[in-house]
């Protein structure tokens, strides 16, 4: 507790404990408001009825309420009808959302794990096949710690690669392994795996932003296959080696930059998981 002394009186400053309680209270109020805002936002996003429909109903009801003094009987009848319609839509919407949420909850963890495993495998394949990533392994760590250490190294590596310009990215490519039939088959397989997730029964319950990312990832993986095929034409047309190698390298650099941005974003949002080494309970 702090005091400032004068000739005739003491001026008292709030104690640290009181300030701390006040700060805690303000934080709790702010956090409560933030949580409420997030809940409302999630509720609106999950809604099956466009928010514009609710806005039109509310505005119409407000206008009718304002005009009730001029045409009391008619306006109030319309007001009651609109109120009933809004209430019905709200109830139906809540039931639909609750039903879909319950149905989705049964497989949500499995779908998220499937996406995470595909993202992790793709990040691993790209870092090693495309860029020749070779992690430093500390053999004094146990298996789980070693895996995490490798994942951390790979994450730093891919973030650095994603920040490169076109010329530096092309120089970083492991061209001998990248431009091969095996790597073509690898990326084609990964593109099909992503597409399979999008075509699963429960894909309709994925967030639209996630669907957009997965579709974009699928397209870019297929484009990588196309660029590899263009580059490999140098074997069939050796006299045009410069042309086909140039368009192959430039195409790969463009698609790979987009793929890395998607994978790094999914990683940041928690969608990258290594295969479990521990038996589930």
PDB file of C-alpha atoms in Angstrom:
ATOM      1  CA  UNK A   1       0.000   0.000   0.000  1.00  0.00           C
ATOM      2  CA  UNK A   2       1.414   3.389  -1.032  1.00  0.00           C
ATOM      3  CA  UNK A   3       0.942   6.728   0.685  1.00  0.00           C
ATOM      4  CA  UNK A   4       2.089  10.268  -0.225  1.00  0.00           C
ATOM      5  CA  UNK A   5       2.718  12.443   2.801  1.00  0.00           C
ATOM      6  CA  UNK A   6       1.944  16.205   2.970  1.00  0.00           C
ATOM      7  CA  UNK A   7       2.051  18.747   5.795  1.00  0.00           C
ATOM      8  CA  UNK A   8      -1.498  18.183   7.016  1.00  0.00           C
ATOM      9  CA  UNK A   9      -2.852  14.982   5.426  1.00  0.00           C
ATOM     10  CA  UNK A  10      -2.123  11.750   3.664  1.00  0.00           C
ATOM     11  CA  UNK A  11      -3.366  11.117   0.129  1.00  0.00           C
ATOM     12  CA  UNK A  12      -4.191   7.467  -0.314  1.00  0.00           C
ATOM     13  CA  UNK A  13      -3.468   5.549  -3.581  1.00  0.00           C
ATOM     14  CA  UNK A  14      -5.302   2.361  -4.487  1.00  0.00           C
ATOM     15  CA  UNK A  15      -3.466  -0.724  -3.317  1.00  0.00           C
ATOM     16  CA  UNK A  16      -2.018  -3.220  -5.773  1.00  0.00           C
ATOM     17  CA  UNK A  17      -4.510  -5.827  -4.605  1.00  0.00           C
ATOM     18  CA  UNK A  18      -7.458  -3.525  -5.359  1.00  0.00           C
ATOM     19  CA  UNK A  19      -5.972  -2.598  -8.743  1.00  0.00           C
ATOM     20  CA  UNK A  20      -5.384  -6.259  -9.421  1.00  0.00           C
ATOM     21  CA  UNK A  21      -8.996  -7.127  -8.579  1.00  0.00           C
ATOM     22  CA  UNK A  22     -10.233  -4.303 -10.778  1.00  0.00           C
ATOM     23  CA  UNK A  23      -8.043  -5.465 -13.658  1.00  0.00           C
ATOM     24  CA  UNK A  24      -9.214  -9.036 -13.169  1.00  0.00           C
ATOM     25  CA  UNK A  25     -12.848  -7.900 -13.169  1.00  0.00           C
ATOM     26  CA  UNK A  26     -12.335  -5.849 -16.323  1.00  0.00           C
ATOM     27  CA  UNK A  27     -10.591  -8.798 -17.967  1.00  0.00           C
ATOM     28  CA  UNK A  28     -13.426 -11.149 -17.006  1.00  0.00           C
ATOM     29  CA  UNK A  29     -16.025  -8.730 -18.402  1.00  0.00           C
ATOM     30  CA  UNK A  30     -14.021  -8.359 -21.596  1.00  0.00           C
ATOM     31  CA  UNK A  31     -13.549 -12.129 -21.867  1.00  0.00           C
ATOM     32  CA  UNK A  32     -17.259 -12.760 -21.275  1.00  0.00           C
ATOM     33  CA  UNK A  33     -18.163 -10.281 -23.996  1.00  0.00           C
ATOM     34  CA  UNK A  34     -15.619 -11.852 -26.325  1.00  0.00           C
ATOM     35  CA  UNK A  35     -16.930 -15.366 -25.649  1.00  0.00           C
ATOM     36  CA  UNK A  36     -20.504 -14.200 -26.232  1.00  0.00           C
ATOM     37  CA  UNK A  37     -19.484 -12.556 -29.476  1.00  0.00           C
ATOM     38  CA  UNK A  38     -17.744 -15.744 -30.617  1.00  0.00           C
ATOM     39  CA  UNK A  39     -20.795 -17.862 -29.721  1.00  0.00           C
ATOM     40  CA  UNK A  40     -23.105 -15.538 -31.669  1.00  0.00           C
ATOM     41  CA  UNK A  41     -20.683 -15.536 -34.592  1.00  0.00           C
ATOM     42  CA  UNK A  42     -20.501 -19.343 -34.622  1.00  0.00           C
ATOM     43  CA  UNK A  43     -24.290 -19.542 -34.349  1.00  0.00           C
ATOM     44  CA  UNK A  44     -24.733 -17.229 -37.338  1.00  0.00           C
ATOM     45  CA  UNK A  45     -22.183 -19.145 -39.403  1.00  0.00           C
ATOM     46  CA  UNK A  46     -23.908 -22.461 -38.672  1.00  0.00           C
ATOM     47  CA  UNK A  47     -27.346 -21.043 -39.462  1.00  0.00           C
ATOM     48  CA  UNK A  48     -29.212 -22.702 -42.332  1.00  0.00           C
ATOM     49  CA  UNK A  49     -31.226 -19.534 -42.988  1.00  0.00           C
ATOM     50  CA  UNK A  50     -29.476 -16.467 -44.479  1.00  0.00           C
ATOM     51  CA  UNK A  51     -29.086 -13.658 -41.957  1.00  0.00           C
ATOM     52  CA  UNK A  52     -30.645 -11.331 -44.560  1.00  0.00           C
ATOM     53  CA  UNK A  53     -34.000 -13.095 -44.049  1.00  0.00           C
ATOM     54  CA  UNK A  54     -33.923 -12.247 -40.338  1.00  0.00           C
ATOM     55  CA  UNK A  55     -32.918  -8.654 -41.083  1.00  0.00           C
ATOM     56  CA  UNK A  56     -35.804  -8.193 -43.525  1.00  0.00           C
ATOM     57  CA  UNK A  57     -38.279  -9.592 -41.008  1.00  0.00           C
ATOM     58  CA  UNK A  58     -36.950  -7.410 -38.188  1.00  0.00           C
ATOM     59  CA  UNK A  59     -36.974  -4.262 -40.335  1.00  0.00           C
ATOM     60  CA  UNK A  60     -40.511  -5.023 -41.542  1.00  0.00           C
ATOM     61  CA  UNK A  61     -41.712  -5.579 -37.977  1.00  0.00           C
ATOM     62  CA  UNK A  62     -40.085  -2.313 -36.877  1.00  0.00           C
ATOM     63  CA  UNK A  63     -41.783  -0.432 -39.718  1.00  0.00           C
ATOM     64  CA  UNK A  64     -45.177  -1.953 -38.902  1.00  0.00           C
ATOM     65  CA  UNK A  65     -44.760  -1.102 -35.233  1.00  0.00           C
ATOM     66  CA  UNK A  66     -43.960   2.490 -36.182  1.00  0.00           C
ATOM     67  CA  UNK A  67     -47.095   2.692 -38.381  1.00  0.00           C
ATOM     68  CA  UNK A  68     -49.418   1.091 -35.812  1.00  0.00           C
ATOM     69  CA  UNK A  69     -50.970   4.461 -34.899  1.00  0.00           C
ATOM     70  CA  UNK A  70     -52.089   5.072 -38.484  1.00  0.00           C
ATOM     71  CA  UNK A  71     -53.553   1.669 -39.338  1.00  0.00           C
ATOM     72  CA  UNK A  72     -53.677  -0.048 -35.980  1.00  0.00           C
ATOM     73  CA  UNK A  73     -55.718  -3.119 -36.942  1.00  0.00           C
ATOM     74  CA  UNK A  74     -54.041  -3.983 -40.234  1.00  0.00           C
ATOM     75  CA  UNK A  75     -50.488  -3.192 -39.158  1.00  0.00           C
ATOM     76  CA  UNK A  76     -50.772  -5.173 -35.930  1.00  0.00           C
ATOM     77  CA  UNK A  77     -52.179  -8.161 -37.815  1.00  0.00           C
ATOM     78  CA  UNK A  78     -49.221  -8.037 -40.197  1.00  0.00           C
ATOM     79  CA  UNK A  79     -46.890  -7.548 -37.246  1.00  0.00           C
ATOM     80  CA  UNK A  80     -48.272 -10.655 -35.532  1.00  0.00           C
ATOM     81  CA  UNK A  81     -47.926 -12.670 -38.745  1.00  0.00           C
ATOM     82  CA  UNK A  82     -44.319 -11.593 -39.234  1.00  0.00           C
ATOM     83  CA  UNK A  83     -43.499 -12.268 -35.595  1.00  0.00           C
ATOM     84  CA  UNK A  84     -44.928 -15.776 -35.939  1.00  0.00           C
ATOM     85  CA  UNK A  85     -42.964 -16.367 -39.141  1.00  0.00           C
ATOM     86  CA  UNK A  86     -39.725 -15.141 -37.548  1.00  0.00           C
ATOM     87  CA  UNK A  87     -40.300 -17.304 -34.486  1.00  0.00           C
ATOM     88  CA  UNK A  88     -41.040 -20.368 -36.650  1.00  0.00           C
ATOM     89  CA  UNK A  89     -37.933 -19.828 -38.769  1.00  0.00           C
ATOM     90  CA  UNK A  90     -35.825 -19.422 -35.646  1.00  0.00           C
ATOM     91  CA  UNK A  91     -37.124 -22.641 -34.087  1.00  0.00           C
ATOM     92  CA  UNK A  92     -36.661 -24.612 -37.304  1.00  0.00           C
ATOM     93  CA  UNK A  93     -33.161 -23.184 -37.714  1.00  0.00           C
ATOM     94  CA  UNK A  94     -32.182 -24.104 -34.160  1.00  0.00           C
ATOM     95  CA  UNK A  95     -33.490 -27.645 -34.595  1.00  0.00           C
ATOM     96  CA  UNK A  96     -31.691 -28.052 -37.916  1.00  0.00           C
ATOM     97  CA  UNK A  97     -28.417 -26.769 -36.519  1.00  0.00           C
ATOM     98  CA  UNK A  98     -28.708 -28.916 -33.404  1.00  0.00           C
ATOM     99  CA  UNK A  99     -29.475 -31.995 -35.485  1.00  0.00           C
ATOM    100  CA  UNK A 100     -26.543 -31.397 -37.824  1.00  0.00           C
ATOM    101  CA  UNK A 101     -24.202 -30.619 -34.947  1.00  0.00           C
ATOM    102  CA  UNK A 102     -25.155 -33.831 -33.160  1.00  0.00           C
ATOM    103  CA  UNK A 103     -24.742 -35.883 -36.317  1.00  0.00           C
ATOM    104  CA  UNK A 104     -21.405 -34.261 -37.167  1.00  0.00           C
ATOM    105  CA  UNK A 105     -20.078 -34.644 -33.624  1.00  0.00           C
ATOM    106  CA  UNK A 106     -20.019 -38.423 -33.978  1.00  0.00           C
ATOM    107  CA  UNK A 107     -17.368 -38.286 -36.698  1.00  0.00           C
ATOM    108  CA  UNK A 108     -15.841 -34.842 -36.246  1.00  0.00           C
ATOM    109  CA  UNK A 109     -12.726 -36.079 -34.475  1.00  0.00           C
ATOM    110  CA  UNK A 110     -12.160 -38.789 -37.071  1.00  0.00           C
ATOM    111  CA  UNK A 111     -12.542 -36.382 -39.991  1.00  0.00           C
ATOM    112  CA  UNK A 112     -10.238 -33.843 -38.350  1.00  0.00           C
ATOM    113  CA  UNK A 113      -7.673 -36.587 -37.702  1.00  0.00           C
ATOM    114  CA  UNK A 114      -7.926 -37.740 -41.331  1.00  0.00           C
ATOM    115  CA  UNK A 115      -7.309 -34.207 -42.601  1.00  0.00           C
ATOM    116  CA  UNK A 116      -4.455 -33.736 -40.113  1.00  0.00           C
ATOM    117  CA  UNK A 117      -2.775 -36.990 -41.136  1.00  0.00           C
ATOM    118  CA  UNK A 118      -2.979 -36.104 -44.823  1.00  0.00           C
ATOM    119  CA  UNK A 119      -1.561 -32.641 -44.159  1.00  0.00           C
ATOM    120  CA  UNK A 120       1.293 -34.051 -42.069  1.00  0.00           C
ATOM    121  CA  UNK A 121       2.179 -36.719 -44.640  1.00  0.00           C
ATOM    122  CA  UNK A 122       2.104 -34.174 -47.439  1.00  0.00           C
ATOM    123  CA  UNK A 123       4.316 -31.757 -45.520  1.00  0.00           C
ATOM    124  CA  UNK A 124       6.760 -34.574 -44.874  1.00  0.00           C
ATOM    125  CA  UNK A 125       6.732 -35.757 -48.499  1.00  0.00           C
ATOM    126  CA  UNK A 126       7.214 -32.267 -49.927  1.00  0.00           C
ATOM    127  CA  UNK A 127      10.033 -31.361 -47.557  1.00  0.00           C
ATOM    128  CA  UNK A 128      11.989 -34.556 -48.361  1.00  0.00           C
ATOM    129  CA  UNK A 129      11.076 -35.322 -51.994  1.00  0.00           C
ATOM    130  CA  UNK A 130      10.942 -31.770 -53.317  1.00  0.00           C
ATOM    131  CA  UNK A 131      13.479 -29.907 -51.185  1.00  0.00           C
ATOM    132  CA  UNK A 132      15.746 -32.664 -49.834  1.00  0.00           C
ATOM    133  CA  UNK A 133      15.067 -31.832 -46.189  1.00  0.00           C
ATOM    134  CA  UNK A 134      17.225 -33.854 -43.804  1.00  0.00           C
ATOM    135  CA  UNK A 135      16.532 -33.232 -40.100  1.00  0.00           C
ATOM    136  CA  UNK A 136      19.040 -33.490 -37.280  1.00  0.00           C
ATOM    137  CA  UNK A 137      17.961 -36.335 -34.998  1.00  0.00           C
ATOM    138  CA  UNK A 138      18.912 -36.337 -31.328  1.00  0.00           C
ATOM    139  CA  UNK A 139      19.204 -40.015 -30.404  1.00  0.00           C
ATOM    140  CA  UNK A 140      19.211 -39.206 -26.701  1.00  0.00           C
ATOM    141  CA  UNK A 141      15.537 -38.257 -26.882  1.00  0.00           C
ATOM    142  CA  UNK A 142      12.761 -40.809 -26.623  1.00  0.00           C
ATOM    143  CA  UNK A 143      10.618 -41.584 -29.677  1.00  0.00           C
ATOM    144  CA  UNK A 144       7.893 -39.009 -29.029  1.00  0.00           C
ATOM    145  CA  UNK A 145      10.345 -36.229 -28.217  1.00  0.00           C
ATOM    146  CA  UNK A 146      12.426 -37.065 -31.294  1.00  0.00           C
ATOM    147  CA  UNK A 147       9.341 -36.951 -33.533  1.00  0.00           C
ATOM    148  CA  UNK A 148       8.350 -33.568 -32.126  1.00  0.00           C
ATOM    149  CA  UNK A 149      11.882 -32.239 -32.609  1.00  0.00           C
ATOM    150  CA  UNK A 150      11.864 -33.355 -36.249  1.00  0.00           C
ATOM    151  CA  UNK A 151       8.410 -31.811 -36.768  1.00  0.00           C
ATOM    152  CA  UNK A 152       9.645 -28.517 -35.315  1.00  0.00           C
ATOM    153  CA  UNK A 153      12.656 -28.513 -37.636  1.00  0.00           C
ATOM    154  CA  UNK A 154      10.463 -29.324 -40.621  1.00  0.00           C
ATOM    155  CA  UNK A 155       8.022 -26.542 -39.705  1.00  0.00           C
ATOM    156  CA  UNK A 156      10.793 -23.950 -39.583  1.00  0.00           C
ATOM    157  CA  UNK A 157      12.180 -25.310 -42.847  1.00  0.00           C
ATOM    158  CA  UNK A 158       8.859 -25.096 -44.733  1.00  0.00           C
ATOM    159  CA  UNK A 159       8.085 -21.618 -43.404  1.00  0.00           C
ATOM    160  CA  UNK A 160      11.470 -20.476 -44.687  1.00  0.00           C
ATOM    161  CA  UNK A 161      10.903 -22.135 -48.072  1.00  0.00           C
ATOM    162  CA  UNK A 162       7.441 -20.568 -48.396  1.00  0.00           C
ATOM    163  CA  UNK A 163       8.985 -17.107 -47.956  1.00  0.00           C
ATOM    164  CA  UNK A 164      11.451 -17.545 -50.856  1.00  0.00           C
ATOM    165  CA  UNK A 165      11.020 -15.747 -54.152  1.00  0.00           C
ATOM    166  CA  UNK A 166      10.608 -17.690 -57.388  1.00  0.00           C
ATOM    167  CA  UNK A 167      14.300 -17.872 -58.293  1.00  0.00           C
ATOM    168  CA  UNK A 168      15.440 -18.955 -54.829  1.00  0.00           C
ATOM    169  CA  UNK A 169      12.637 -21.515 -54.583  1.00  0.00           C
ATOM    170  CA  UNK A 170      13.638 -23.020 -57.944  1.00  0.00           C
ATOM    171  CA  UNK A 171      17.256 -23.246 -56.763  1.00  0.00           C
ATOM    172  CA  UNK A 172      16.062 -25.064 -53.637  1.00  0.00           C
ATOM    173  CA  UNK A 173      14.259 -27.771 -55.618  1.00  0.00           C
ATOM    174  CA  UNK A 174      15.655 -31.286 -55.517  1.00  0.00           C
ATOM    175  CA  UNK A 175      15.133 -31.592 -59.270  1.00  0.00           C
ATOM    176  CA  UNK A 176      16.442 -35.105 -59.821  1.00  0.00           C
ATOM    177  CA  UNK A 177      13.878 -36.662 -57.500  1.00  0.00           C
ATOM    178  CA  UNK A 178      11.114 -34.125 -58.102  1.00  0.00           C
ATOM    179  CA  UNK A 179      10.906 -34.600 -61.863  1.00  0.00           C
ATOM    180  CA  UNK A 180      10.382 -38.334 -61.928  1.00  0.00           C
ATOM    181  CA  UNK A 181       7.544 -40.763 -62.493  1.00  0.00           C
ATOM    182  CA  UNK A 182       7.630 -41.785 -58.833  1.00  0.00           C
ATOM    183  CA  UNK A 183       7.086 -38.216 -57.628  1.00  0.00           C
ATOM    184  CA  UNK A 184       4.361 -37.717 -60.241  1.00  0.00           C
ATOM    185  CA  UNK A 185       2.568 -40.774 -58.871  1.00  0.00           C
ATOM    186  CA  UNK A 186       3.073 -39.500 -55.323  1.00  0.00           C
ATOM    187  CA  UNK A 187       1.450 -36.110 -55.934  1.00  0.00           C
ATOM    188  CA  UNK A 188      -1.320 -37.665 -58.003  1.00  0.00           C
ATOM    189  CA  UNK A 189      -2.082 -40.038 -55.132  1.00  0.00           C
ATOM    190  CA  UNK A 190      -2.116 -37.190 -52.588  1.00  0.00           C
ATOM    191  CA  UNK A 191      -4.458 -35.156 -54.788  1.00  0.00           C
ATOM    192  CA  UNK A 192      -6.833 -38.133 -54.974  1.00  0.00           C
ATOM    193  CA  UNK A 193      -6.701 -38.561 -51.186  1.00  0.00           C
ATOM    194  CA  UNK A 194      -7.689 -34.923 -50.662  1.00  0.00           C
ATOM    195  CA  UNK A 195     -10.482 -35.298 -53.203  1.00  0.00           C
ATOM    196  CA  UNK A 196     -11.702 -38.421 -51.405  1.00  0.00           C
ATOM    197  CA  UNK A 197     -12.116 -36.400 -48.190  1.00  0.00           C
ATOM    198  CA  UNK A 198     -14.191 -33.819 -50.047  1.00  0.00           C
ATOM    199  CA  UNK A 199     -16.448 -36.555 -51.421  1.00  0.00           C
ATOM    200  CA  UNK A 200     -17.047 -38.327 -48.126  1.00  0.00           C
ATOM    201  CA  UNK A 201     -20.577 -38.536 -46.753  1.00  0.00           C
ATOM    202  CA  UNK A 202     -19.923 -35.949 -44.037  1.00  0.00           C
ATOM    203  CA  UNK A 203     -17.995 -33.470 -46.211  1.00  0.00           C
ATOM    204  CA  UNK A 204     -21.141 -31.303 -46.382  1.00  0.00           C
ATOM    205  CA  UNK A 205     -20.639 -30.563 -42.686  1.00  0.00           C
ATOM    206  CA  UNK A 206     -17.112 -29.210 -43.172  1.00  0.00           C
ATOM    207  CA  UNK A 207     -16.736 -25.473 -42.790  1.00  0.00           C
ATOM    208  CA  UNK A 208     -16.901 -23.761 -46.225  1.00  0.00           C
ATOM    209  CA  UNK A 209     -13.452 -22.235 -45.671  1.00  0.00           C
ATOM    210  CA  UNK A 210     -11.986 -25.700 -45.026  1.00  0.00           C
ATOM    211  CA  UNK A 211     -13.668 -27.036 -48.168  1.00  0.00           C
ATOM    212  CA  UNK A 212     -12.218 -24.139 -50.165  1.00  0.00           C
ATOM    213  CA  UNK A 213      -8.711 -24.849 -48.841  1.00  0.00           C
ATOM    214  CA  UNK A 214      -8.954 -28.565 -49.623  1.00  0.00           C
ATOM    215  CA  UNK A 215     -10.272 -27.925 -53.136  1.00  0.00           C
ATOM    216  CA  UNK A 216      -7.455 -25.455 -53.778  1.00  0.00           C
ATOM    217  CA  UNK A 217      -4.935 -27.964 -52.386  1.00  0.00           C
ATOM    218  CA  UNK A 218      -6.309 -30.676 -54.684  1.00  0.00           C
ATOM    219  CA  UNK A 219      -6.086 -28.389 -57.730  1.00  0.00           C
ATOM    220  CA  UNK A 220      -2.511 -27.332 -56.990  1.00  0.00           C
ATOM    221  CA  UNK A 221      -1.396 -30.945 -56.439  1.00  0.00           C
ATOM    222  CA  UNK A 222      -2.877 -31.879 -59.806  1.00  0.00           C
ATOM    223  CA  UNK A 223      -1.116 -28.872 -61.337  1.00  0.00           C
ATOM    224  CA  UNK A 224       2.183 -30.091 -59.891  1.00  0.00           C
ATOM    225  CA  UNK A 225       1.610 -33.370 -61.752  1.00  0.00           C
ATOM    226  CA  UNK A 226       1.016 -31.422 -64.948  1.00  0.00           C
ATOM    227  CA  UNK A 227       4.219 -29.401 -64.483  1.00  0.00           C
ATOM    228  CA  UNK A 228       6.230 -32.572 -63.841  1.00  0.00           C
ATOM    229  CA  UNK A 229       4.868 -34.046 -67.076  1.00  0.00           C
ATOM    230  CA  UNK A 230       5.843 -30.888 -68.966  1.00  0.00           C
ATOM    231  CA  UNK A 231       9.381 -31.063 -67.592  1.00  0.00           C
ATOM    232  CA  UNK A 232       9.719 -34.765 -68.441  1.00  0.00           C
ATOM    233  CA  UNK A 233       9.011 -33.985 -72.111  1.00  0.00           C
ATOM    234  CA  UNK A 234      12.702 -33.120 -72.391  1.00  0.00           C
ATOM    235  CA  UNK A 235      13.303 -36.869 -72.687  1.00  0.00           C
ATOM    236  CA  UNK A 236      11.001 -37.056 -75.705  1.00  0.00           C
ATOM    237  CA  UNK A 237      12.042 -33.736 -77.230  1.00  0.00           C
ATOM    238  CA  UNK A 238      15.689 -33.183 -76.218  1.00  0.00           C
ATOM    239  CA  UNK A 239      16.109 -30.393 -78.769  1.00  0.00           C
ATOM    240  CA  UNK A 240      13.490 -28.382 -76.816  1.00  0.00           C
ATOM    241  CA  UNK A 241      15.034 -29.078 -73.430  1.00  0.00           C
ATOM    242  CA  UNK A 242      15.313 -25.417 -72.438  1.00  0.00           C
ATOM    243  CA  UNK A 243      11.643 -24.699 -73.187  1.00  0.00           C
ATOM    244  CA  UNK A 244      10.169 -27.661 -71.331  1.00  0.00           C
ATOM    245  CA  UNK A 245      12.527 -27.403 -68.361  1.00  0.00           C
ATOM    246  CA  UNK A 246      11.766 -23.685 -67.981  1.00  0.00           C
ATOM    247  CA  UNK A 247       7.980 -23.995 -68.031  1.00  0.00           C
ATOM    248  CA  UNK A 248       8.171 -27.070 -65.777  1.00  0.00           C
ATOM    249  CA  UNK A 249      10.306 -25.300 -63.168  1.00  0.00           C
ATOM    250  CA  UNK A 250       8.284 -22.086 -63.245  1.00  0.00           C
ATOM    251  CA  UNK A 251       5.017 -23.993 -63.001  1.00  0.00           C
ATOM    252  CA  UNK A 252       6.238 -26.050 -60.054  1.00  0.00           C
ATOM    253  CA  UNK A 253       7.459 -22.928 -58.235  1.00  0.00           C
ATOM    254  CA  UNK A 254       4.044 -21.248 -58.584  1.00  0.00           C
ATOM    255  CA  UNK A 255       2.006 -24.277 -57.506  1.00  0.00           C
ATOM    256  CA  UNK A 256       4.419 -25.236 -54.742  1.00  0.00           C
ATOM    257  CA  UNK A 257       4.265 -21.735 -53.239  1.00  0.00           C
ATOM    258  CA  UNK A 258       0.476 -21.975 -53.081  1.00  0.00           C
ATOM    259  CA  UNK A 259       0.607 -25.497 -51.622  1.00  0.00           C
ATOM    260  CA  UNK A 260       3.046 -24.446 -48.901  1.00  0.00           C
ATOM    261  CA  UNK A 261       0.857 -21.486 -47.937  1.00  0.00           C
ATOM    262  CA  UNK A 262      -2.150 -23.806 -47.586  1.00  0.00           C
ATOM    263  CA  UNK A 263      -0.239 -26.466 -45.646  1.00  0.00           C
ATOM    264  CA  UNK A 264       1.399 -23.936 -43.320  1.00  0.00           C
ATOM    265  CA  UNK A 265      -1.979 -22.347 -42.631  1.00  0.00           C
ATOM    266  CA  UNK A 266      -3.568 -25.724 -41.864  1.00  0.00           C
ATOM    267  CA  UNK A 267      -0.601 -26.502 -39.634  1.00  0.00           C
ATOM    268  CA  UNK A 268      -1.094 -23.238 -37.708  1.00  0.00           C
ATOM    269  CA  UNK A 269      -4.761 -24.109 -37.205  1.00  0.00           C
ATOM    270  CA  UNK A 270      -3.863 -27.507 -35.750  1.00  0.00           C
ATOM    271  CA  UNK A 271      -4.444 -29.667 -38.819  1.00  0.00           C
ATOM    272  CA  UNK A 272      -1.156 -31.579 -38.883  1.00  0.00           C
ATOM    273  CA  UNK A 273      -0.714 -34.687 -36.814  1.00  0.00           C
ATOM    274  CA  UNK A 274       1.820 -37.501 -36.828  1.00  0.00           C
ATOM    275  CA  UNK A 275       0.688 -41.111 -36.617  1.00  0.00           C
ATOM    276  CA  UNK A 276       0.208 -42.165 -33.013  1.00  0.00           C
ATOM    277  CA  UNK A 277       2.810 -44.432 -31.407  1.00  0.00           C
ATOM    278  CA  UNK A 278       0.714 -44.976 -28.287  1.00  0.00           C
ATOM    279  CA  UNK A 279      -2.178 -47.407 -28.130  1.00  0.00           C
ATOM    280  CA  UNK A 280      -5.443 -45.630 -27.395  1.00  0.00           C
ATOM    281  CA  UNK A 281      -7.186 -46.461 -24.141  1.00  0.00           C
TER     282      UNK A 281
END
